[in-house]
Coordinates of C-alpha atoms in Angstrom, one line a residue:
X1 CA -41.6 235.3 -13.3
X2 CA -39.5 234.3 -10.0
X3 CA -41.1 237.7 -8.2
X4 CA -42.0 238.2 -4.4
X5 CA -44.1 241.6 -4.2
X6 CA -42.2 244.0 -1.9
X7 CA -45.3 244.0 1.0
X8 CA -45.0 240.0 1.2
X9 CA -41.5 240.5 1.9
X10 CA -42.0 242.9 4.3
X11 CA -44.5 240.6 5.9
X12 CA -42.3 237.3 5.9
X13 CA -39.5 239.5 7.8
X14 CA -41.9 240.9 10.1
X15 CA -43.1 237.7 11.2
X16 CA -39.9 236.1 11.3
X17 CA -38.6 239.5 14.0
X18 CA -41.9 239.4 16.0
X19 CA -41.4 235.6 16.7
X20 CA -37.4 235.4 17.1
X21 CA -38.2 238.5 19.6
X22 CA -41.0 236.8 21.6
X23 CA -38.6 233.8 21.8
X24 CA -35.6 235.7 23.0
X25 CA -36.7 235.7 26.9
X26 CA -36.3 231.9 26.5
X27 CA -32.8 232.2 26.7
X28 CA -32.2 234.5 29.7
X29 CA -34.8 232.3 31.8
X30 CA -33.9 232.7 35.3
X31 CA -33.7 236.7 34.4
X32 CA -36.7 237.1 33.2
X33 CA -38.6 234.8 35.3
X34 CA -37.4 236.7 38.5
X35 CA -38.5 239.6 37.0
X36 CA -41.7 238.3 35.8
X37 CA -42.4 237.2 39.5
X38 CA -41.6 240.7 41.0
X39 CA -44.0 242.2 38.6
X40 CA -46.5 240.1 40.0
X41 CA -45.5 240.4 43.4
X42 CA -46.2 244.5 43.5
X43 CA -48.9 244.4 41.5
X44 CA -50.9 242.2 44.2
X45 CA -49.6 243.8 47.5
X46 CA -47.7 247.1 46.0
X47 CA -44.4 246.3 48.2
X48 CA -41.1 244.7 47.2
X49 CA -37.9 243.9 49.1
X50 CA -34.8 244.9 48.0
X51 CA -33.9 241.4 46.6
X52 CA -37.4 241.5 44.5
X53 CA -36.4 244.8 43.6
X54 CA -33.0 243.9 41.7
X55 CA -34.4 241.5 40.0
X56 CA -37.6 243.5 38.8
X57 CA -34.5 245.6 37.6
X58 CA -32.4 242.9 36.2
X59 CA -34.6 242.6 32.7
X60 CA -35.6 245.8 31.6
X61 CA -39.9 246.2 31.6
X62 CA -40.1 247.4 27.8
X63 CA -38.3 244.2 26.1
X64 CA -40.7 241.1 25.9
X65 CA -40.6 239.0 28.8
X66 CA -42.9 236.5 27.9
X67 CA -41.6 232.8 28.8
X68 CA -42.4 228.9 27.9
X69 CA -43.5 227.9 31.1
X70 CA -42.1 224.2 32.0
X71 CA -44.4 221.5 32.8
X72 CA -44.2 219.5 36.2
X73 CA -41.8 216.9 34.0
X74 CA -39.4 219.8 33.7
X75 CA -39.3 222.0 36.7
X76 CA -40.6 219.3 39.2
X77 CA -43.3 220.3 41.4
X78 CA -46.0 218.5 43.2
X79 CA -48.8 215.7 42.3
X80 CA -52.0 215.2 44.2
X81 CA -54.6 213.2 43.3
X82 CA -58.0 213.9 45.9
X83 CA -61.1 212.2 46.7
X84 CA -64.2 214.5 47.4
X85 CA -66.0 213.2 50.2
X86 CA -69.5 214.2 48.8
X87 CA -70.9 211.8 51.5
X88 CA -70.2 215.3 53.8
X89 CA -72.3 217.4 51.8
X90 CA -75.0 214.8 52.2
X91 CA -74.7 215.4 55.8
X92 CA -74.7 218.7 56.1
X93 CA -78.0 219.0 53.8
X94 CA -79.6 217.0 56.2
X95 CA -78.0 218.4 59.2
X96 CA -79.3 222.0 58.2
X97 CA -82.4 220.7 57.3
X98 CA -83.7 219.4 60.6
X99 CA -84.0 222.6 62.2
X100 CA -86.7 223.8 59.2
X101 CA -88.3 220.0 59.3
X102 CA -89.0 220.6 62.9
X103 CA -90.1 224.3 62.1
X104 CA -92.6 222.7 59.9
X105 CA -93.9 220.1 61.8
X106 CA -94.2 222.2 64.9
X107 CA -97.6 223.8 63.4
X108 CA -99.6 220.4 63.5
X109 CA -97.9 219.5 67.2
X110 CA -101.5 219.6 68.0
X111 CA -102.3 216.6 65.8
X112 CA -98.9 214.6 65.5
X113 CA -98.1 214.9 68.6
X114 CA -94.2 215.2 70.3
X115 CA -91.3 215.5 67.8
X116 CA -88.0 214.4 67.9
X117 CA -85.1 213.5 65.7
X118 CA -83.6 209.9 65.9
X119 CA -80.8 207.8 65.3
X120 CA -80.1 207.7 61.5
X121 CA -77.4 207.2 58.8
X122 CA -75.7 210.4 58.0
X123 CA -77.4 211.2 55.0
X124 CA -80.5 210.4 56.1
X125 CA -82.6 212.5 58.5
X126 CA -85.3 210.6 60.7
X127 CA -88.0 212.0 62.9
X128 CA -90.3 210.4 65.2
X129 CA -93.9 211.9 65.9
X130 CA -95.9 211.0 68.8
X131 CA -99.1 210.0 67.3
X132 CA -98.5 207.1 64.5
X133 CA -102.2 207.2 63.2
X134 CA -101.3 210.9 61.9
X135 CA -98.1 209.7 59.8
X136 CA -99.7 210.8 56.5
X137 CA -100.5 214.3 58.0
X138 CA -96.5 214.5 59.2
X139 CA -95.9 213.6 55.7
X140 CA -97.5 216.1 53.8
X141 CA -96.3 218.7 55.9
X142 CA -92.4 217.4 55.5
X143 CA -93.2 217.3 51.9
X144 CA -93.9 221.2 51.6
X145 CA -90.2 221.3 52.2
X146 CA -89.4 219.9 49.5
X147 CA -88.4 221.7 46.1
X148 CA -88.6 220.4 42.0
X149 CA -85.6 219.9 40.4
X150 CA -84.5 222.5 37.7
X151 CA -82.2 220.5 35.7
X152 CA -82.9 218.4 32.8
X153 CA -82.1 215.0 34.1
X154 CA -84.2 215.9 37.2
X155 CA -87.1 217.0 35.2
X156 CA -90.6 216.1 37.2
X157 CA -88.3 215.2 40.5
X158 CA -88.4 216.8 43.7
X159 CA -85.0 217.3 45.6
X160 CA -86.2 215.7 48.9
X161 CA -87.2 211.7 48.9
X162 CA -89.8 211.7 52.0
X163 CA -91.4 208.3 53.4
X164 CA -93.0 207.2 56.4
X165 CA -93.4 203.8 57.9
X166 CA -94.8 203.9 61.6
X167 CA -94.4 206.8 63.2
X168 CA -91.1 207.3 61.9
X169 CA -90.6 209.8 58.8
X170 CA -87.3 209.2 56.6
X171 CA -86.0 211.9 54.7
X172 CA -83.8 211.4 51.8
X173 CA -81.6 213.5 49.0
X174 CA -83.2 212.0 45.8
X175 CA -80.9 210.6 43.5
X176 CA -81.9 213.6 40.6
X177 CA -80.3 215.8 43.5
X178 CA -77.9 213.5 44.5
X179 CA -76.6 213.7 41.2
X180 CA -76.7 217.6 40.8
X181 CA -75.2 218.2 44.6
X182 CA -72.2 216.1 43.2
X183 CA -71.8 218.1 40.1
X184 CA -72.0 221.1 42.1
X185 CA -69.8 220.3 44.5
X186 CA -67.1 219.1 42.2
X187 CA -67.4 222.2 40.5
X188 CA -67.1 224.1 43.9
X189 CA -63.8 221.8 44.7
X190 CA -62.6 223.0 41.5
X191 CA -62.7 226.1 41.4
X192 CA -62.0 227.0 45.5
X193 CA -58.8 224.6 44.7
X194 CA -57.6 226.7 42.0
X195 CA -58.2 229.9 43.3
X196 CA -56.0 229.1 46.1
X197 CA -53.2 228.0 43.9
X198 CA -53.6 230.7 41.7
X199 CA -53.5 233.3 44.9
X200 CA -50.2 231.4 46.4
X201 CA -48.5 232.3 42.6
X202 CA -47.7 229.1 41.7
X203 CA -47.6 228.9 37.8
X204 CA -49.4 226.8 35.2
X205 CA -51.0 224.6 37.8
X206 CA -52.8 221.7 35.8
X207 CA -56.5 221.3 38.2
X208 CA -58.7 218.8 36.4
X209 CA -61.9 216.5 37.7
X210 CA -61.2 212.7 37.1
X211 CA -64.4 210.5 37.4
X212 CA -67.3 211.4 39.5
X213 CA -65.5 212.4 43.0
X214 CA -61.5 213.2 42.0
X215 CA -59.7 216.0 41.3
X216 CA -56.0 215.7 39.6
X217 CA -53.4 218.4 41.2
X218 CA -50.1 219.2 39.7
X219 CA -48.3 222.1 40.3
X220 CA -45.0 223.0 38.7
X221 CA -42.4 225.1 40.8
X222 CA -43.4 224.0 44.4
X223 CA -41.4 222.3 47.0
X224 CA -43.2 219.0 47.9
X225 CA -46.4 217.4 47.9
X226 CA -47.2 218.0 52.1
X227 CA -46.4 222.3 50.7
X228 CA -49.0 221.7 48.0
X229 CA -51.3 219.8 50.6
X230 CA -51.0 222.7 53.8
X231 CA -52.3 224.9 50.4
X232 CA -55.1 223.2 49.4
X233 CA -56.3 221.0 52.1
X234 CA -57.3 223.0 55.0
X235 CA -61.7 223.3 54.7
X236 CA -61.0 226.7 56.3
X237 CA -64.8 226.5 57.7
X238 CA -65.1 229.8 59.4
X239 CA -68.2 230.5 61.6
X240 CA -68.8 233.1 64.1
X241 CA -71.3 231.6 66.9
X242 CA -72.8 232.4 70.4
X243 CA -71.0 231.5 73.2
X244 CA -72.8 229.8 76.3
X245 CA -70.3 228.4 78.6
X246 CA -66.8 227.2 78.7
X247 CA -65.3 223.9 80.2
X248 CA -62.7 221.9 80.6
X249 CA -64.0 218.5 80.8
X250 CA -64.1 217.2 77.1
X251 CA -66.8 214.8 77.6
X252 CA -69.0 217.0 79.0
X253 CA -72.7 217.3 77.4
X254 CA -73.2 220.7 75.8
X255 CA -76.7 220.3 75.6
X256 CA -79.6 220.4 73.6
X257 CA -78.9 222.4 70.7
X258 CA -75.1 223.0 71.5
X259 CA -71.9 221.6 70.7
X260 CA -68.3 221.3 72.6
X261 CA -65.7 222.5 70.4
X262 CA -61.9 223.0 71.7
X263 CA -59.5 226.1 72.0
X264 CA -57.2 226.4 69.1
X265 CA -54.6 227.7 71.5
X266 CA -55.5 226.5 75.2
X267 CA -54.9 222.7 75.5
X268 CA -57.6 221.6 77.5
X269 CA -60.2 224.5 77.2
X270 CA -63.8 223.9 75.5
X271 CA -66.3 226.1 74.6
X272 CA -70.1 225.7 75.0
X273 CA -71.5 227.2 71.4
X274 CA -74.9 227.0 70.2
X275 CA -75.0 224.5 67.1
X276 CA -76.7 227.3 64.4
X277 CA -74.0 229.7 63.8
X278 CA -74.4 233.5 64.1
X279 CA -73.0 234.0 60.7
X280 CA -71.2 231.8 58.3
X281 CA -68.2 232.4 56.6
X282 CA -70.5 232.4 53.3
X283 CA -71.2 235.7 54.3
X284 CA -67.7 237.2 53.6
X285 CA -67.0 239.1 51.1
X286 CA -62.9 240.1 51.8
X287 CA -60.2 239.1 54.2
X288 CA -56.6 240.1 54.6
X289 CA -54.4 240.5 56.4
X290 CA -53.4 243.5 59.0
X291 CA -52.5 244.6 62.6
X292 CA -54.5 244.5 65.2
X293 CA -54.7 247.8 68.0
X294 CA -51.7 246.2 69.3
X295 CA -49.6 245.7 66.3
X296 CA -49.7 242.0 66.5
X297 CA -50.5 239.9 62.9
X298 CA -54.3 239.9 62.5
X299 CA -57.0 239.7 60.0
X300 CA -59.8 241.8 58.9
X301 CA -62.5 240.9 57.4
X302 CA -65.8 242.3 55.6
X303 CA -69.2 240.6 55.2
X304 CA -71.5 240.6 52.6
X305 CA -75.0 243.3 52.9
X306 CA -76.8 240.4 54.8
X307 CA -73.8 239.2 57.2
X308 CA -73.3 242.6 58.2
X309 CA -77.4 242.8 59.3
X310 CA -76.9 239.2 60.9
X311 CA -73.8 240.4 63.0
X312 CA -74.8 244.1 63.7
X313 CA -78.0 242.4 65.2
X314 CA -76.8 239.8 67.7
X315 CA -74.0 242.4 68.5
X316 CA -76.2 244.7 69.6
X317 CA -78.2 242.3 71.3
X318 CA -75.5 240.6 73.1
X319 CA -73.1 243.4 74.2
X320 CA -71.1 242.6 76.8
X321 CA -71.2 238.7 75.9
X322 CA -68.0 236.6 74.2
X323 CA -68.9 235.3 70.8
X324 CA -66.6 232.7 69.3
X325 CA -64.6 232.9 66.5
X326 CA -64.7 228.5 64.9
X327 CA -62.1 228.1 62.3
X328 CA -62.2 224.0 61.3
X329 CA -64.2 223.2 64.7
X330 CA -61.2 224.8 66.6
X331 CA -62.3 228.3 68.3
X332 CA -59.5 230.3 66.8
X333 CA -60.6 233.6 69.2
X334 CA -63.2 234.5 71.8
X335 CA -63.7 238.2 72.2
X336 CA -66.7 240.2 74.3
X337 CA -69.0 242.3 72.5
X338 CA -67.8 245.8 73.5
X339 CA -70.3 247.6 71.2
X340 CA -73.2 247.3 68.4
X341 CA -70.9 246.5 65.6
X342 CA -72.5 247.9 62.4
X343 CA -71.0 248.0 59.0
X344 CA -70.1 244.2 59.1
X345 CA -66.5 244.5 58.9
X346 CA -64.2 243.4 61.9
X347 CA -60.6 241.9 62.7
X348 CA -60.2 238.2 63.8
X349 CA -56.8 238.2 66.5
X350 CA -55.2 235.2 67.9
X351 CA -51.7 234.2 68.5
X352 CA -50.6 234.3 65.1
X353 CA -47.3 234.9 63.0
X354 CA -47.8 237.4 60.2
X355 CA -47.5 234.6 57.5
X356 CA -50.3 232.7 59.3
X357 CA -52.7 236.0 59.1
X358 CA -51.2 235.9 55.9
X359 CA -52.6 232.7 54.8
X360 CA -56.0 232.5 56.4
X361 CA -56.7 235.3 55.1
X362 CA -55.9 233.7 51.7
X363 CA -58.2 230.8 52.9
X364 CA -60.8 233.0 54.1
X365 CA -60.9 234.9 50.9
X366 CA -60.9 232.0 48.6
X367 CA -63.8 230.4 50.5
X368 CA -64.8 227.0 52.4
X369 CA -64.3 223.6 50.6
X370 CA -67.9 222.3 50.6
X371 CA -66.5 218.6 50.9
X372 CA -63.3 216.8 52.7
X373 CA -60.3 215.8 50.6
X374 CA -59.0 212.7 50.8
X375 CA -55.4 212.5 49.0
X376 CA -55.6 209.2 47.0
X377 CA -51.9 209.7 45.6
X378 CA -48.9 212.4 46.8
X379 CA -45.8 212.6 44.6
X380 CA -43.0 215.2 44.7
X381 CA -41.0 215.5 41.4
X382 CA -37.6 216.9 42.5
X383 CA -35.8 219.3 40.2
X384 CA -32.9 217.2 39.3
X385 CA -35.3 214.5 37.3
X386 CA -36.3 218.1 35.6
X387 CA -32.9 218.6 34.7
X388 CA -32.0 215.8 33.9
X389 CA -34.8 215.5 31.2
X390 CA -34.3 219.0 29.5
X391 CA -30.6 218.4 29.6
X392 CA -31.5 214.8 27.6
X393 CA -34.1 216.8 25.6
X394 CA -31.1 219.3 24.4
X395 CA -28.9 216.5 23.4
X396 CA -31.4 214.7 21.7
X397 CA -32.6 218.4 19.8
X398 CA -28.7 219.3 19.1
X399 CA -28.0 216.0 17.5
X400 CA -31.3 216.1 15.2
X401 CA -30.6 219.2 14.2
X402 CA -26.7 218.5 13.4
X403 CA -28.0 215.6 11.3
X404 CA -30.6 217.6 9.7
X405 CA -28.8 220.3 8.4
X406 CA -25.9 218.0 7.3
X407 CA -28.1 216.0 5.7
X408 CA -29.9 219.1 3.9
X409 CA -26.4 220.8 2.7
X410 CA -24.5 217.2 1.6
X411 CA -27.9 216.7 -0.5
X412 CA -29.0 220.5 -1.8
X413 CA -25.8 222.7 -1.3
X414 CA -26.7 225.9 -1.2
X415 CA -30.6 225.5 -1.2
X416 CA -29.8 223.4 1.7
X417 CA -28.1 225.8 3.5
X418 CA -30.8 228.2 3.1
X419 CA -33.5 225.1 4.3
X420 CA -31.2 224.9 7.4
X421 CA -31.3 228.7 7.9
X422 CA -35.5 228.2 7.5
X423 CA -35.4 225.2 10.3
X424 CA -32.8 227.8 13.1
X425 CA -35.9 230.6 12.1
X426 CA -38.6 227.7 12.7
X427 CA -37.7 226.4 15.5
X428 CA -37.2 230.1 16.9
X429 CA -41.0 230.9 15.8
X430 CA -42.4 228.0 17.4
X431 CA -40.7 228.9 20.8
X432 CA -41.4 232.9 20.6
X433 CA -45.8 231.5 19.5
X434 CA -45.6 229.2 22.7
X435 CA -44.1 231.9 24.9
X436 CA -47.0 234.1 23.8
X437 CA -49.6 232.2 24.5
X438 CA -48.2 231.0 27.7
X439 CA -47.9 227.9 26.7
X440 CA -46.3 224.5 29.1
X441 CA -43.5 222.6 27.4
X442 CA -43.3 219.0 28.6
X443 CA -40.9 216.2 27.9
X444 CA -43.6 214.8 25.0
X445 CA -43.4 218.6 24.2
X446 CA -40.0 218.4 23.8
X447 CA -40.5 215.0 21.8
X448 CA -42.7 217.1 20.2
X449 CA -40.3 219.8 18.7
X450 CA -37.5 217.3 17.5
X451 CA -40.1 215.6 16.0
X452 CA -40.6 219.0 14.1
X453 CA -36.9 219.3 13.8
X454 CA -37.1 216.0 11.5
X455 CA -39.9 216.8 9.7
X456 CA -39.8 220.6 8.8
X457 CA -37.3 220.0 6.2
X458 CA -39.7 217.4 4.1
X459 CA -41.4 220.4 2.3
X460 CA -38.4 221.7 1.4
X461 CA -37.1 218.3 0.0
X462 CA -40.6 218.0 -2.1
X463 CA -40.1 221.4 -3.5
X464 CA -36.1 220.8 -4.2
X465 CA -37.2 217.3 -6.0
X466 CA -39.7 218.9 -8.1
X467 CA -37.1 221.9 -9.1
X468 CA -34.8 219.2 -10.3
X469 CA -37.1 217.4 -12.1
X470 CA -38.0 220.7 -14.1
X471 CA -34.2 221.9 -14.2
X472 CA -33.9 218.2 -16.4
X473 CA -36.8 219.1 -19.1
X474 CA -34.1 221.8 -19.7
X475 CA -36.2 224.8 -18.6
X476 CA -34.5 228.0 -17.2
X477 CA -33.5 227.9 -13.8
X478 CA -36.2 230.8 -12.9
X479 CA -38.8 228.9 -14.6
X480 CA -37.7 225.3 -12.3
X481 CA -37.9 227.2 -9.2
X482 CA -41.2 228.6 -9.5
X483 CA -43.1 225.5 -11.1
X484 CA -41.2 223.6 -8.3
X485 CA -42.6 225.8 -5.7
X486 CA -46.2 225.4 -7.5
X487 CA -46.3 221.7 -8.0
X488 CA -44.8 220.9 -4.3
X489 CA -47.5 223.2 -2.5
X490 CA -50.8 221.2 -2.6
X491 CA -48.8 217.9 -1.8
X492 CA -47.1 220.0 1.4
X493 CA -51.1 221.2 2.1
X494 CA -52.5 217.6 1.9
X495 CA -49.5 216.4 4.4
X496 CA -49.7 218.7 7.0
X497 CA -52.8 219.1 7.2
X498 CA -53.8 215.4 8.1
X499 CA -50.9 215.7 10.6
X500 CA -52.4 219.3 12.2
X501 CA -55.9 217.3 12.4
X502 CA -54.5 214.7 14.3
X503 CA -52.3 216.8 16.5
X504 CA -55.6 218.6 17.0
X505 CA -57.2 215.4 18.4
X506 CA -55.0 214.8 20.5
X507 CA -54.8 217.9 22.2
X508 CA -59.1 217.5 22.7
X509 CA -59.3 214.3 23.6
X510 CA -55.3 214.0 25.6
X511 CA -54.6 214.9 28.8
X512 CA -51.7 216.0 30.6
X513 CA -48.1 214.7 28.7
X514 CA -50.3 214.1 25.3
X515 CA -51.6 217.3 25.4
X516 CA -48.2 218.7 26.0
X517 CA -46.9 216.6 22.9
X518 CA -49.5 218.0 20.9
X519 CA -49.3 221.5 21.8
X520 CA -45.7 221.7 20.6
X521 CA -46.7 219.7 17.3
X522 CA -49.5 221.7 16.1
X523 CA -46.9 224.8 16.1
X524 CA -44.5 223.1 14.7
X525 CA -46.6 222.0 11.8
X526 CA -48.1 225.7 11.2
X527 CA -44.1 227.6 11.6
X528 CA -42.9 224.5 9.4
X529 CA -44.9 225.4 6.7
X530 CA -44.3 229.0 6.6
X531 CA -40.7 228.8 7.0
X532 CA -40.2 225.7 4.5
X533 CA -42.5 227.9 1.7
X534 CA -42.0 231.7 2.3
X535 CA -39.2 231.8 4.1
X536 CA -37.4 229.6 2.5
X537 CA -38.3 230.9 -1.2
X538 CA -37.8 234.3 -0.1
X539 CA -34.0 233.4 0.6
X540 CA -34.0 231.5 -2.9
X541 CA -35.4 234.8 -4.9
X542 CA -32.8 236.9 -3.0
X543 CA -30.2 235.4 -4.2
X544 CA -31.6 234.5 -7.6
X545 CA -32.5 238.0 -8.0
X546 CA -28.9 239.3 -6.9
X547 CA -26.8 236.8 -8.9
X548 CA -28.7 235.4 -12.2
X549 CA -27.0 232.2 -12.5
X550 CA -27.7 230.7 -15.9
X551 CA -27.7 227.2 -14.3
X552 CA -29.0 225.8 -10.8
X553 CA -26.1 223.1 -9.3
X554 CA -29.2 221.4 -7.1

């Protein structure tokens, strides 16, 4: 019996509203995505201007305004590909480390004799005793510094490689921790450089690691690789340290236990600082930015429960006293203690405008880069090669299409009208899924869904086939069309489902444009198959039901 129960139909036409709905945005883009952006825009600093305001306006907030966001190909953007310099980190381990070594070997003075650090490779720390015959004793005691290893390819490994020879002691990073610090600090690189793309509001950025020290950038939507760079690339190394002198002779020695670091503003101007920093910018837990007493562009900032300690001590021990302010070795300010400053909050002023204040404190809050990056490659895509490849990617959809449903009619008449209807709904549903998932169309995506175009209309043409092979064993046209529909469906199952497994693998194993084509062909595959066997069949029992035709011209 050619019967659809009246809950399946209700279903079928529920999906088929829900998707053409989610897909409708699509066509009022530029609308929508204004609006979309003023949404965002309050909801992180609760202000709008009057522009932002009219086009929050402009698409009203209860219709779906979900869109399919266009890849770099498409909208053009920015490409970075960076080199972490992990040698940096190395550095730094051993830089910080020295101060604890010497702590260390400080207790056996008595027996080592003097202690001093010599010339070494960067990520290497060497330390000369004064008594050679003790060099096992120096040892031992560098070796207390020394951790195990946690993970599982360290297992049994300390993190420190220690070695004497003479009365010199070499201190290493073994290679167990080596390989963990690089793992860690790629994923730190990761993540800092997405959370400050993600806080500038760019959309759909694609961040991934390539190989053991690269990260791939693209961003869709921003003006040009130096924008993306200015972004991502500052370290935005903040420290707050004790000032002991100023000069103005750059080759002047700071010191034992000092450095000379420059005025950020003052050409000429250097500042005597002690090398171990007050507090660190790990410390802070918030920055943004604000005024300062005079109404000049500022930012304030608020450290973490054992910042605050650290700076409400050497405030109150140091009132009356400048302490610097070392933003990227550049001392960005240099104010006097007026008071104990308790509660570890504070404002950092300079000279700046208020979208400076505006982005350090978006560097500030997004944290320190543990590493340097070195930009391998820089590429900006310009818009026009964007619009130029979706105005292609139309032409190329609109004359598949046009042959498709010509194709479909001149073959099956009516049943290929109603096939062609089925493809208009398809292609509707796949656009209205991707825009609710948020997901990226690409130029392979858009290779992707004229692919689908071509193919959506083979199920159809099994189940057609098989009806006219039943309509010539002279069986009722009722009875053709449903053993059509039943014989065709396992052969439409075996199809698409090896297709959908190997879209599938693509999308695991692809990257980038592969990915994009496979995104688009995996929903193509699943709306195909419910337009070319519900919908379709729905149409076909319709109109069966409504006009009982005693024979089927198929």
């Amino acid at each position: 019996m050619l019967h659809i129960p009246l809950w399946k139909r209700i279903l079928i036409i529920a999906l088929c509203v829900i998707g053409l709905a989610m897909a409708a945005p699509n066509i009022f883009y530029s609308k929508v995505e204004g609006h979309n952006d003023a949404v965002s825009t309050l909801e992180k600093t609760d202000a709008l201007s009057d522009d932002q305001q009219a086009a929050m306006d402009a698409w009203p907030s209860w219709l779906p305004s979900g869109l399919v966001n266009l890849g770099l190909d498409l909208r053009g953007g920015a490409h970075l590909l960076a080199e972490v310099q992990l040698s940096d980190v190395y550095a730094a381990r051993m830089k910080s480390l020295w101060p604890e070594m010497r702590t260390a070997l400080a207790k056996d003075r008595s027996t080592i004799g003097a202690i001093r650090r010599v010339e070494s490779a960067d990520d290497e720390l060497k330390i000369q005793i004064g008594n050679a015959d003790q060099i096992q004793t120096a040892v031992a005691t560098a070796k207390t510094l020394a951790s195990p290893i946690t993970s599982l390819s360290g297992v049994g490994q300390d993190d420190l490689d220690i070695s004497g020879q003479g009365d010199i002691i070499t201190v290493k990073l073994s290679d167990a921790e080596k390989q963990a610090t690089d793992d860690r600090t790629m994923q730190q690189s990761l993540e800092i450089v997405r959370r400050r793309i993600d806080a500038a509001g760019t959309r759909e950025p694609t961040i991934a690691r390539q190989g053991s020290d690269r990260i791939l950038i693209e961003v869709p939507g921003i003006g040009s690789a130096q924008e993306l760079k200015d972004l991502i690339g500052t370290t935005a190394q903040l420290n707050f340290m004790q000032v002991n002198g100023t000069t103005q002779n750059a080759d002047a020695s700071a010191g034992q236990g000092n450095i000379l670091v420059p005025d950020a503003e003052r050409e000429g101007l250097y500042y005597i600082l002690g090398d171990v920093p007050v507090v660190s910018g790990d410390a802070l837990t918030d920055a943004k930015a604000a005024t300062d007493q005079n109404g000049y562009p500022a930012v304030s900032f608020r450290f973490n429960t054992t910042g605050a300690r650290q700076f409400g001590d050497f405030t109150a021990s140091h009132i009356g006293e400048p302490f610097a302010i070392v933003l990227d070795n550049e001392v960005i300010s240099a104010p006097t203690i007026q008071t104990h400053i308790a509660g570890g909050s504070g404002i950092i002023t300079g000279n700046f405008t208020i979208q400076q204040s505006t982005d350090l404190a978006l560097l500030l809050r997004s944290g320190a880069l543990p590493a340097k990056l070195n930009f391998l490659e820089e590429r900006t895509i310009g818009p026009e090669l964007g619009a130029d490849s979706i105005r292609a990617g139309a032409i190329a959809a609109v004359v598949g299409l046009t042959l498709v449903v010509a194709y479909m009619i001149a073959s099956y008449g009516l049943f290929g009208t109603f096939a062609s209807v089925a493809l208009l709904i398809n292609i509707g549903l796949l656009f209205g899924i991707m825009s609710m998932i948020g997901g990226t169309l690409t130029l392979p995506g858009i290779a992707g869904i004229v692919l689908t175009m071509g193919t959506a209309v083979d199920a159809n043409v099994l189940i057609y086939e098989r009806i006219r092979e039943e309509l010539k064993r002279v069986k009722g046209p009722a009875r053709a069309i449903e053993i059509g529909y039943e014989k065709a469906m396992s052969a439409i199952i075996d199809a698409n489902v090896t297709t959908f497994l190997t879209a599938v693998i693509l999308f695991v194993l692809g990257a980038g444009p592969v990915r994009g084509f496979a995104v688009t062909l995996i929903i193509g595959i699943v709306t195909s198959v419910f337009t070319a066997i519900w919908v379709t069949r729905l149409f076909v029992v319709t109109w069966f039901g409504r006009r009982r035709p005693k024979t089927l011209d198929l």
